Amino acid sequence: MDTMAMMKSMSMKDMPMAMDMDVMQDTMMAMNAASMAATMCSAADMRMGGEMATCAAMCSNTAMLADTGMRMMMRPMGMDMPAMQAMLMAVVAMGTACATECRTHQDMDESCRYCAMACDEMVAKCQAMLASMTA
């Protein structure tokens, strides 16, 4: 399914803010990838035991925030500029923290390396989305 075509078919004339649809699509795709990577990393961390509890929790929180942010973007008519900016900033903060934590374990667990990369990509795309938002 071509979700970008579906998104572009929605009426944007009454949107409360102007948004770059290509940047938004890239951001949603990065959020989806980070959510999946963080979910898988969290599951791998839980198998490794107590020393990975912090990483598992951070990955779970990152997955939930990324998924929520992505879902907010899929409802452009309901967007509120300050709320969307706050959500994106929360995703950036959590994604940055998760990537940092995962990097400390990347030599021990391959899933941490992949999660850190996905989080870095998501953070970059969210920052680009923030920069593109205009009232």
XYZ file of C-alpha atoms in Angstrom, residues 38-134:
97
model
C 13.560 -0.773 19.869
C 10.873 -3.400 20.446
C 13.169 -6.158 19.203
C 16.096 -4.783 21.199
C 13.978 -4.681 24.355
C 13.016 -8.317 23.882
C 16.662 -9.300 23.393
C 17.646 -7.287 26.468
C 15.063 -9.061 28.621
C 16.542 -12.429 27.685
C 19.961 -11.220 28.856
C 18.768 -10.504 32.378
C 19.060 -7.819 35.016
C 22.140 -6.020 33.724
C 20.126 -4.996 30.655
C 17.016 -3.800 32.534
C 17.722 -0.109 31.924
C 18.311 -0.671 28.230
C 15.148 -2.779 27.934
C 13.060 -0.095 29.632
C 14.525 2.684 27.479
C 13.900 0.683 24.333
C 10.281 0.027 25.371
C 9.716 3.723 26.078
C 11.307 4.698 22.768
C 9.105 2.255 20.855
C 5.958 3.616 22.500
C 6.846 7.274 21.904
C 7.871 6.651 18.298
C 4.640 4.783 17.625
C 2.531 7.495 19.256
C 4.299 10.270 17.341
C 3.819 8.413 14.076
C 0.120 7.918 14.784
C -0.292 11.623 15.550
C 1.184 12.438 12.142
C -1.284 10.099 10.441
C -4.089 12.383 11.614
C -2.963 15.716 10.166
C -6.334 17.446 10.580
C -6.142 16.938 14.336
C -2.649 18.333 14.705
C -1.986 21.125 17.109
C 1.357 22.858 16.448
C 2.550 23.088 20.083
C 1.414 19.526 20.845
C 3.129 18.101 17.753
C 6.310 20.048 18.478
C 6.283 18.770 22.063
C 5.759 15.198 20.860
C 8.606 15.475 18.365
C 10.895 16.936 21.041
C 9.983 14.074 23.397
C 10.741 11.547 20.643
C 14.092 13.273 19.999
C 14.972 13.222 23.714
C 13.995 9.576 24.218
C 15.550 8.459 20.935
C 18.820 10.205 21.815
C 18.872 8.626 25.292
C 18.041 5.182 23.901
C 20.738 5.393 21.216
C 23.301 6.425 23.825
C 22.325 3.538 26.123
C 22.287 1.001 23.296
C 25.704 2.118 22.083
C 27.167 1.118 25.462
C 26.088 -2.490 24.742
C 26.547 -2.678 20.979
C 29.621 -4.907 21.236
C 27.737 -7.287 23.506
C 24.447 -7.426 21.600
C 23.906 -6.842 17.884
C 20.312 -5.737 18.469
C 21.626 -2.766 20.486
C 23.758 -1.667 17.524
C 20.788 -1.792 15.167
C 18.552 -0.016 17.668
C 21.083 2.794 18.144
C 21.295 3.301 14.378
C 17.498 3.349 14.002
C 17.166 5.807 16.884
C 19.824 8.090 15.378
C 17.948 8.109 12.066
C 14.638 8.822 13.803
C 16.157 11.688 15.790
C 17.562 13.257 12.614
C 14.215 12.946 10.804
C 12.273 14.375 13.776
C 14.649 17.324 13.922
C 14.112 17.901 10.192
C 10.347 17.701 10.752
C 10.548 20.268 13.547
C 12.556 22.574 11.310
C 9.995 22.254 8.490
C 6.914 23.075 10.590
C 5.345 26.500 10.055
